[in-house]
Coordinates of C-alpha atoms and ligand atoms in Angstrom, one line a residue:
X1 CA -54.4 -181.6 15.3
X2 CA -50.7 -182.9 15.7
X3 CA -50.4 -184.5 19.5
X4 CA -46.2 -184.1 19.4
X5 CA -43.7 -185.0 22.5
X6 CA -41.3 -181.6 22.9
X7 CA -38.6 -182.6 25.1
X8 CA -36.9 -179.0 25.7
X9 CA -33.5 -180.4 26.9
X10 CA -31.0 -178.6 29.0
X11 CA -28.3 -176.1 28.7
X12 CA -29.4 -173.9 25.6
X13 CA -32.0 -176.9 24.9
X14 CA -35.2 -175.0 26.8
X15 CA -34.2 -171.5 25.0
X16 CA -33.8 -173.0 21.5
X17 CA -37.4 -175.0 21.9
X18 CA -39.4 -172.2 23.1
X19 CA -38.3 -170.0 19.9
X20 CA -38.9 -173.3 17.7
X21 CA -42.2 -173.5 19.1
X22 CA -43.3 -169.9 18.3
X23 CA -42.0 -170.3 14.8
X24 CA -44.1 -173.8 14.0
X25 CA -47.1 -172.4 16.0
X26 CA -47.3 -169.0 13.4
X27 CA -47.2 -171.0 10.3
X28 CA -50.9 -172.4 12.0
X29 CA -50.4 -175.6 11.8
X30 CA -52.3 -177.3 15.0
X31 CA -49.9 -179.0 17.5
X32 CA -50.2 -180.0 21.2
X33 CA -47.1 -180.3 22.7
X34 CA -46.8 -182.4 25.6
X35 CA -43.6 -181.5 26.9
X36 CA -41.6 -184.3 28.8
X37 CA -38.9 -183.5 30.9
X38 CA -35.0 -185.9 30.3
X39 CA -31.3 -184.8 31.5
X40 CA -29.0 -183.9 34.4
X41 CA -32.2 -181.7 36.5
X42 CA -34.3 -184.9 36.3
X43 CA -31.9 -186.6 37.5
X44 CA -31.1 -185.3 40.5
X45 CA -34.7 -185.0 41.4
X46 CA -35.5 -188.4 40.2
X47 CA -32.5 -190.8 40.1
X48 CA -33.6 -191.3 36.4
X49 CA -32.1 -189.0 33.5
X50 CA -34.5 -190.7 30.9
X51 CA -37.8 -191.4 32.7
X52 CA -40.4 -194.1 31.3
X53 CA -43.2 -191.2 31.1
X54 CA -40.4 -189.8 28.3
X55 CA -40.9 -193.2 26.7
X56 CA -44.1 -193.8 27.2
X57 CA -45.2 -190.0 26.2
X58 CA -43.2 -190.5 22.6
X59 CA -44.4 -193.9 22.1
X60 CA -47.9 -193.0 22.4
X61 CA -47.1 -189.8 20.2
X62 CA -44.9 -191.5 17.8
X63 CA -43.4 -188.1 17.2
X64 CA -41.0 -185.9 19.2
X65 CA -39.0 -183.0 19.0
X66 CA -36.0 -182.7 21.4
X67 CA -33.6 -180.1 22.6
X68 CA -29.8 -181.1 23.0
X69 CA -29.0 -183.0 26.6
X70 CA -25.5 -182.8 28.3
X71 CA -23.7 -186.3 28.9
X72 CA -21.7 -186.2 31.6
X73 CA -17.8 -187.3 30.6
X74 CA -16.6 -190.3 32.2
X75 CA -18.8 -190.7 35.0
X76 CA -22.6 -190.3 36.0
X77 CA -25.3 -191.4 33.6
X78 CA -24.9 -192.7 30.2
X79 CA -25.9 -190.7 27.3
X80 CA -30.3 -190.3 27.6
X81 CA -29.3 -189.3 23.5
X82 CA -28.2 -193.1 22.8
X83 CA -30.3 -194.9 25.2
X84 CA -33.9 -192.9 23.1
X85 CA -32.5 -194.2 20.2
X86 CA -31.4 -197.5 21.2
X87 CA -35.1 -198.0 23.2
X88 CA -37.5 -196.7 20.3
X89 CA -34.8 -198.1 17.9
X90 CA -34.6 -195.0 15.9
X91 CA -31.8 -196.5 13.4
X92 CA -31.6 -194.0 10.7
X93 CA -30.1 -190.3 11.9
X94 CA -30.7 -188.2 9.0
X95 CA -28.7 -184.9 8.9
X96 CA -29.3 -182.6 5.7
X97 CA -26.6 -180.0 5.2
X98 CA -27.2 -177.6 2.5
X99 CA -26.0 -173.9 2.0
X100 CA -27.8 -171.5 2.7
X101 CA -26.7 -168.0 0.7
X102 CA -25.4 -165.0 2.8
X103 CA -23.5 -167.6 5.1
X104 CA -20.0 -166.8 5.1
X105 CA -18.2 -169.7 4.5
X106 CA -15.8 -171.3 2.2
X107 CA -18.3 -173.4 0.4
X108 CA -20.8 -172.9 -2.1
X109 CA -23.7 -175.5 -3.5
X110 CA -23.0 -178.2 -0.3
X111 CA -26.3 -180.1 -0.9
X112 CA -25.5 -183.3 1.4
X113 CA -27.5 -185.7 3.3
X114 CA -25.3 -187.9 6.2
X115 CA -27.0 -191.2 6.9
X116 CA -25.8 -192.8 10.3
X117 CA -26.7 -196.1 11.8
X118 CA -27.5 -194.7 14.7
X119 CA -27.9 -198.5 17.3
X120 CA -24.8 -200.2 16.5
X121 CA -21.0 -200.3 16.3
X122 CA -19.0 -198.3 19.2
X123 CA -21.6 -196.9 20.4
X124 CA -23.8 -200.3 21.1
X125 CA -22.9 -199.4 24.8
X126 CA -20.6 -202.6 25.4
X127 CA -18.0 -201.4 27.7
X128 CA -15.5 -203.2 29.8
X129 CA -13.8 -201.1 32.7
X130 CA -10.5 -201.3 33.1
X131 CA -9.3 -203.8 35.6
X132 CA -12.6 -205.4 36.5
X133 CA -12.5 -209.1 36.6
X134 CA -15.1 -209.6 33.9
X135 CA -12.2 -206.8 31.6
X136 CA -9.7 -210.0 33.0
X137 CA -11.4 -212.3 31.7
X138 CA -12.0 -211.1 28.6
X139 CA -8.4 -210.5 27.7
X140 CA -7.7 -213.7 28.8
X141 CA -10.4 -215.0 26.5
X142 CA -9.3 -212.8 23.8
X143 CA -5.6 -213.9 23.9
X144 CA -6.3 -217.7 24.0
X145 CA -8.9 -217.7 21.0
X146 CA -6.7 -215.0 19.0
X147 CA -2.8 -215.8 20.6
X148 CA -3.2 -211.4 20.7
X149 CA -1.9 -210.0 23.8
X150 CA -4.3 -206.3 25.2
X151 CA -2.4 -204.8 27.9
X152 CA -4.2 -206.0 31.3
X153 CA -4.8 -201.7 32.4
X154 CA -6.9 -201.4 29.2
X155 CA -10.4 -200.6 29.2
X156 CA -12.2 -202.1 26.2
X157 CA -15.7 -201.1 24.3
X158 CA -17.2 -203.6 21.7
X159 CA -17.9 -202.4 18.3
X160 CA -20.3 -204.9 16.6
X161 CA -22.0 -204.6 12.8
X162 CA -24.6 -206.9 11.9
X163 CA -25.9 -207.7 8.5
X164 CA -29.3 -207.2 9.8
X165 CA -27.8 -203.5 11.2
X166 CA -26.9 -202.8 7.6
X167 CA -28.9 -203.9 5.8
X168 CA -31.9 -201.7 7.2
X169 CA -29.7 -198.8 7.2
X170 CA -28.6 -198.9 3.9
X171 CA -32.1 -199.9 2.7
X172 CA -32.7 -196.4 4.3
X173 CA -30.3 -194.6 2.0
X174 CA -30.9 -195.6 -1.1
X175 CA -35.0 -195.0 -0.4
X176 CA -34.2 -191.9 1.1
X177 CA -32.5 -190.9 -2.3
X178 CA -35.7 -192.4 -4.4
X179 CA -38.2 -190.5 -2.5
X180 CA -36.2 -187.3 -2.8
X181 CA -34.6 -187.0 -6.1
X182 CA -31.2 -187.9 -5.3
X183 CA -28.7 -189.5 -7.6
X184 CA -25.6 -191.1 -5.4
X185 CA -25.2 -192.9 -2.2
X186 CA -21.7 -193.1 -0.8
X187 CA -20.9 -196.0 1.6
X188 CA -18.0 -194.8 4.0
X189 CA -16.1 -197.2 5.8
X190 CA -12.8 -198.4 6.8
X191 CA -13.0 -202.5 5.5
X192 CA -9.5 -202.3 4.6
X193 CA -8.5 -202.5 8.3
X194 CA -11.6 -203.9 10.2
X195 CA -12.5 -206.6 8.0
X196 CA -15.1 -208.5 9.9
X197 CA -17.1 -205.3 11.0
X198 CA -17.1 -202.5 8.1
X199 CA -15.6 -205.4 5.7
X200 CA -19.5 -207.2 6.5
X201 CA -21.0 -203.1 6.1
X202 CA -19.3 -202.8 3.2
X203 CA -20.2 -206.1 1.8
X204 CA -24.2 -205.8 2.7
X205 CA -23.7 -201.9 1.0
X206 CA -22.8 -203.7 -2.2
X207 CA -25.5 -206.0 -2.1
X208 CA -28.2 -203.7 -1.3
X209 CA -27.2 -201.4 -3.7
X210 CA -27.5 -204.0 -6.5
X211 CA -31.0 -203.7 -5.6
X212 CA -31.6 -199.8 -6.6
X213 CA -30.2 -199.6 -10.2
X214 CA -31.2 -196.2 -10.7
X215 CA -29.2 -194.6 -8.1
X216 CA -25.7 -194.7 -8.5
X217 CA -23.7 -196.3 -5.9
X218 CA -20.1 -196.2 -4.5
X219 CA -17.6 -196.7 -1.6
X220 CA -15.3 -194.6 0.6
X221 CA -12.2 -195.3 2.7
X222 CA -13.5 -192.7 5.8
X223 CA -10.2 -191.0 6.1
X224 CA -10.3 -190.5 2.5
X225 CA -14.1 -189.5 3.0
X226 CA -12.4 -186.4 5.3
X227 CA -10.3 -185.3 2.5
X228 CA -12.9 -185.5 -0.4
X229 CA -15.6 -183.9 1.6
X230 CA -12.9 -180.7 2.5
X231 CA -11.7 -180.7 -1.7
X232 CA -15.0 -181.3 -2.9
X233 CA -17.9 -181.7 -1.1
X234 CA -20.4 -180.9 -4.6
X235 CA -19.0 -184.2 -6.1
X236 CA -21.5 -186.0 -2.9
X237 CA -24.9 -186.4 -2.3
X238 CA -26.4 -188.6 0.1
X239 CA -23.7 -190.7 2.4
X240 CA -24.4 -194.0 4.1
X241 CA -21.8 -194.8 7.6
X242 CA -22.0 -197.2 10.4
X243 CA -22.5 -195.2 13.7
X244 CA -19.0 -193.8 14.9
X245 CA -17.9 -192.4 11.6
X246 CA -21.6 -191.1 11.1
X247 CA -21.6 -189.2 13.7
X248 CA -18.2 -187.5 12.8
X249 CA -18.7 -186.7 9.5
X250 CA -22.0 -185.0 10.3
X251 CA -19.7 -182.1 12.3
X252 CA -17.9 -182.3 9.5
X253 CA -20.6 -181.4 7.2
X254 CA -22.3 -179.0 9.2
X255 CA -18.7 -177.3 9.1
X256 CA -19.1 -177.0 5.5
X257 CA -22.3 -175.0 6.0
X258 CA -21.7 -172.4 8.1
X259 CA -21.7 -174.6 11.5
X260 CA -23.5 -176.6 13.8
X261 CA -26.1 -173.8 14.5
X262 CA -27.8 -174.7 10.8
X263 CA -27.6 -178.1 11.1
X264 CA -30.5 -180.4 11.8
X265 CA -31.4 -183.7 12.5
X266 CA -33.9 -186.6 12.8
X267 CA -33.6 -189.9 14.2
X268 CA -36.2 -192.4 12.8
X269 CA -37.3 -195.9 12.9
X270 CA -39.8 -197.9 11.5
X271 CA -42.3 -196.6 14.2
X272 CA -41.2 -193.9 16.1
X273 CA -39.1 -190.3 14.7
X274 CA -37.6 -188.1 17.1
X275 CA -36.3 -184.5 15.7
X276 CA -33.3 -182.7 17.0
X277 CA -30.4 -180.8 16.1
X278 CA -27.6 -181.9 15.1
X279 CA -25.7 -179.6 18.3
X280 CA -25.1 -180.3 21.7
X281 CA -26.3 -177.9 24.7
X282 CA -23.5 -175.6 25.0
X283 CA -23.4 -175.5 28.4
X284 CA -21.7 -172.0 28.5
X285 CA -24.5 -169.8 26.4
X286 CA -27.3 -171.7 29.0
X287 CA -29.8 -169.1 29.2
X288 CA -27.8 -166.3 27.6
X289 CA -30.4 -165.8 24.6
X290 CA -27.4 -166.2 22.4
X291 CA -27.2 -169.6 20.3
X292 CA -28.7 -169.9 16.9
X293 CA -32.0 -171.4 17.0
X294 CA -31.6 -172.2 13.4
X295 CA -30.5 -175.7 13.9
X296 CA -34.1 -176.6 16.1
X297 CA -36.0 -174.8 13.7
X298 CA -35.2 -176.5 10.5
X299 CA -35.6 -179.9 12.4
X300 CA -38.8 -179.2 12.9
X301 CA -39.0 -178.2 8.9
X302 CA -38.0 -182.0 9.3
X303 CA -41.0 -183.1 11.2
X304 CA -43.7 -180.8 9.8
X305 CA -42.5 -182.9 6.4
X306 CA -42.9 -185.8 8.4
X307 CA -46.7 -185.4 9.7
X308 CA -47.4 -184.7 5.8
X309 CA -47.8 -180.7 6.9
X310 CA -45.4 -179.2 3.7
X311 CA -47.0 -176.1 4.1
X312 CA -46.2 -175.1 7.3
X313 CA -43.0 -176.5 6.4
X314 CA -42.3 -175.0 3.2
X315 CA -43.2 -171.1 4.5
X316 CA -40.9 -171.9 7.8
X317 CA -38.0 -173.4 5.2
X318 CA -38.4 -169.7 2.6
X319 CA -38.5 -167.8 6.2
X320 CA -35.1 -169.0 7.6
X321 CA -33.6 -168.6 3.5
X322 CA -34.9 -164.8 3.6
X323 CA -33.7 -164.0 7.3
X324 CA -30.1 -165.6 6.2
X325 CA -29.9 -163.9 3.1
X326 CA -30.8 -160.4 4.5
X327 CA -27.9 -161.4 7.4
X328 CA -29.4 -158.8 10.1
X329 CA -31.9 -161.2 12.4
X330 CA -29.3 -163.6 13.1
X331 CA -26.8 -164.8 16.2
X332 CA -23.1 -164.2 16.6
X333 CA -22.1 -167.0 15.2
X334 CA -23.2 -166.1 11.6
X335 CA -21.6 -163.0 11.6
X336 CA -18.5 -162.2 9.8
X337 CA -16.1 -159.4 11.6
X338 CA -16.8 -156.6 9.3
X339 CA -20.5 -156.7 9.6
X340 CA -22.2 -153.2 10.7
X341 CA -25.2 -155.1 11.9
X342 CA -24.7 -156.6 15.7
X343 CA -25.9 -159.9 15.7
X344 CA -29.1 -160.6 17.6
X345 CA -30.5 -163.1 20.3
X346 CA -32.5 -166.2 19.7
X347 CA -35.6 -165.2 20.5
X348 CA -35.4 -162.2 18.5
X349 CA -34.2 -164.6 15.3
X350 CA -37.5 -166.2 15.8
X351 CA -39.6 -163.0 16.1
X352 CA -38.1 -161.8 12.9
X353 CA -38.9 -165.6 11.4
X354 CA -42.8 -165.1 13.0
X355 CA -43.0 -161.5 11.1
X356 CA -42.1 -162.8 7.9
X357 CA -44.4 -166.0 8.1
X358 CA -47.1 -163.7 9.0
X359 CA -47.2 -162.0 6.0
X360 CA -46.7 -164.8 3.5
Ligands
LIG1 P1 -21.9 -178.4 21.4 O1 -22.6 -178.7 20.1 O2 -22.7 -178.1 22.6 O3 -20.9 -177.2 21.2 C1 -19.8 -177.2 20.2 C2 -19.6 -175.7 19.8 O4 -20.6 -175.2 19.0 C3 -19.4 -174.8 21.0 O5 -18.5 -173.8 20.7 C4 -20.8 -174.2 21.1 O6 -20.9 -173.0 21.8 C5 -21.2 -174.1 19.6 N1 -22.7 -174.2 19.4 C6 -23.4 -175.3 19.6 N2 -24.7 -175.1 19.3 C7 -24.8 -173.8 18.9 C8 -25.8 -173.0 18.5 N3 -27.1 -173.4 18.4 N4 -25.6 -171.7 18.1 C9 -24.3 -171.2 18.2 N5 -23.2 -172.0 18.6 C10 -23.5 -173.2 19.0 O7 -20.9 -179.6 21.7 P2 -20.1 -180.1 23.0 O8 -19.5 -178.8 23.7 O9 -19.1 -181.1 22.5 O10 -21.1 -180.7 23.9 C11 -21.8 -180.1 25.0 C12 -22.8 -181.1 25.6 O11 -23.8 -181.5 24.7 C13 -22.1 -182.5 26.0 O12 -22.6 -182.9 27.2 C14 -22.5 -183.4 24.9 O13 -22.6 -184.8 25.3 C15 -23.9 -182.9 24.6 N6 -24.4 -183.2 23.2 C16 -25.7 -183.6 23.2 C17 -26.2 -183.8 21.9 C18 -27.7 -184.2 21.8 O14 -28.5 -183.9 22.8 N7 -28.2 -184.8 20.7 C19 -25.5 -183.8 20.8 C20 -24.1 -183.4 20.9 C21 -23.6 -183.1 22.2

């Protein structure tokens, strides 16, 4: 018996988890879920968006599963996304994206795996507001120690890369592609321009890599990577980025697959993993019945993988092949406009996923 924290989320977070549940709970593999509750509802009941029972709950668990949460822009609380990852320092996001036949898109054989550091760089969290005296004083301090003049209305957010950052992230990557029988990682970067920050990634990527002779190794210029990855995305396989470009190039990749709806995710760290999709909570199909649970589901192919349980993972994995394939269980937004077949809600995707691993 698998004791795992299910975090349902908000928006279309709580509809998504309740079909992913059904569908892990069919294959019979034993979990208790002790559901925890994070986001905008919390709170405005508790002043806290990220309570410490969350922590404390996944912590004890050392496993989680997690709906998407809504950020508010610009104001309110900062993102309960980056502060779990930054407080169980989950460093490694891993995002498969692989096609899956019967999706219509433009690409065939996408078979990629985005690595992102996921507790560094822009998204450290280390903001200066504009025209606060401590945003002052840094500009002052900025132009006396560089003679470089930022206009006084800026606002300014710190990006900082640290070897020790790197190093564990790229570490990641290349044991990542050992352990599952991948060829390449691909360092992406922009050290022609920021020299002290993805010049040191870049520089740590090279040394690491001398490490792991038998997987190949190269580098990538991230506009460049854009291109590639648009022309060619079979020529990659597993891709190693620093946080802000990481993030990117994972919407970029789940584009390549069909979408964000079949793209899933897991953040990990040396002691704690937390599983999510890749999505956000789509505010506007809240409790519609509408999104494609797809993307929840094949996380938690992620973590069944995780608690050693390939089975269970395996038969949910051949389910969600077979329901794409056949095209007529799934949600609008794997439909193309001639299909005769309406599409169908979440919860009846995951019905048609339970049938199936019924009868394997
Ligand atoms: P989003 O992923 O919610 O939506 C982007 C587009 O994809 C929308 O058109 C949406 O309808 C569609 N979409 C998303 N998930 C889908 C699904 N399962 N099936 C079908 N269509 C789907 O991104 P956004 O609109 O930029 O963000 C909305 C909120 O989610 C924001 O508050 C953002 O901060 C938050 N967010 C949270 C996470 C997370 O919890 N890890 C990740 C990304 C965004």
């Amino acid at each position: 018996m698998h004791t795992i924290t299910l975090i349902p989320g908000d928006g279309i977070g709580p509809e998504i988890s309740s079909a992913m549940v059904k569908v892990v709970e069919s294959t019979g593999v034993e979990i208790k879920w002790d559901i925890q509750y994070a986001g905008e509802e919390i709170y405005l009941k508790e002043g806290n968006p990220l309570p410490d029972k969350v922590i404390d709950s996944i912590k004890k668990n050392k496993v989680a599963i997690k709906g998407p949460i809504t950020t508010p822009v610009g104001t309110g609380f900062r993102s309960v996304n980056v502060t779990l990852r930054q407080e169980l320092d989950l460093y490694a996001c891993v995002r498969p994206c692989k096609s899956f036949k019967g999706v219509n898109t433009k690409y065939e054989n996408v078979d990629l795996v985005i690595i992102r550091e996921n507790t560094e760089d822009l998204y450290a969290g280390v903001e200066f507001k504009k025209g606060e005296k401590d945003t002052l004083d840094l500009i002052d301090f900025i132009s006396l120690k560089t003679g470089k003049k930022i206009r006084e209305d800026s606002g300014i957010s710190i990006k900082p890369i640290s070897v020790f950052g790197t190093e564990r992230i790229v570490k990641f990557a290349f044991e990542y592609a050992r352990k599952n029988g991948r060829k390449k990682v691909t360092a992406v970067h922009k050290a022609n321009i920021m020299k002290h920050t993805d010049g040191l990634f870049l520089e740590v990527a090279r040394q690491v890599a001398s490490r792991y002779p038998d997987i190949e190794f190269e580098d990538k210029i991230v506009d460049n990577m854009c291109m590639q990855l648009v022309l060619k995305p079979e020529l990659y396989d597993v891709l190693v980025l620093p946080n802000l470009y990481g993030d990117i190039i994972s919407d970029l990749a789940a584009g390549l697959i069909g979408g964000l709806g079949l793209a899933p995710g897991a953040n990990i760290g040396d002691e704690y993993a937390v599983f999510e999709p890749t999505h956000g909570s789509a505010p506007k199909y809240k409790g519609l019945n509408k999104v494609n649970p797809f993307a929840i589901i094949l996380s938690a192919v992620m973590m069944l993988k995780h608690l050693g349980e390939d089975e269970a993972a395996n038969k949910i994995q051949r389910a969600v092949a077979e329901i794409i394939e056949e095209g007529k269980f799934v949600t609008y937004d794997m439909k193309s406009p001639n299909d005769p077949n309406p599409p169908v809600g979440t919860q009846e995707v995951a019905e048609a996923l339970v049938k199936k691993i019924k009868s394997y």
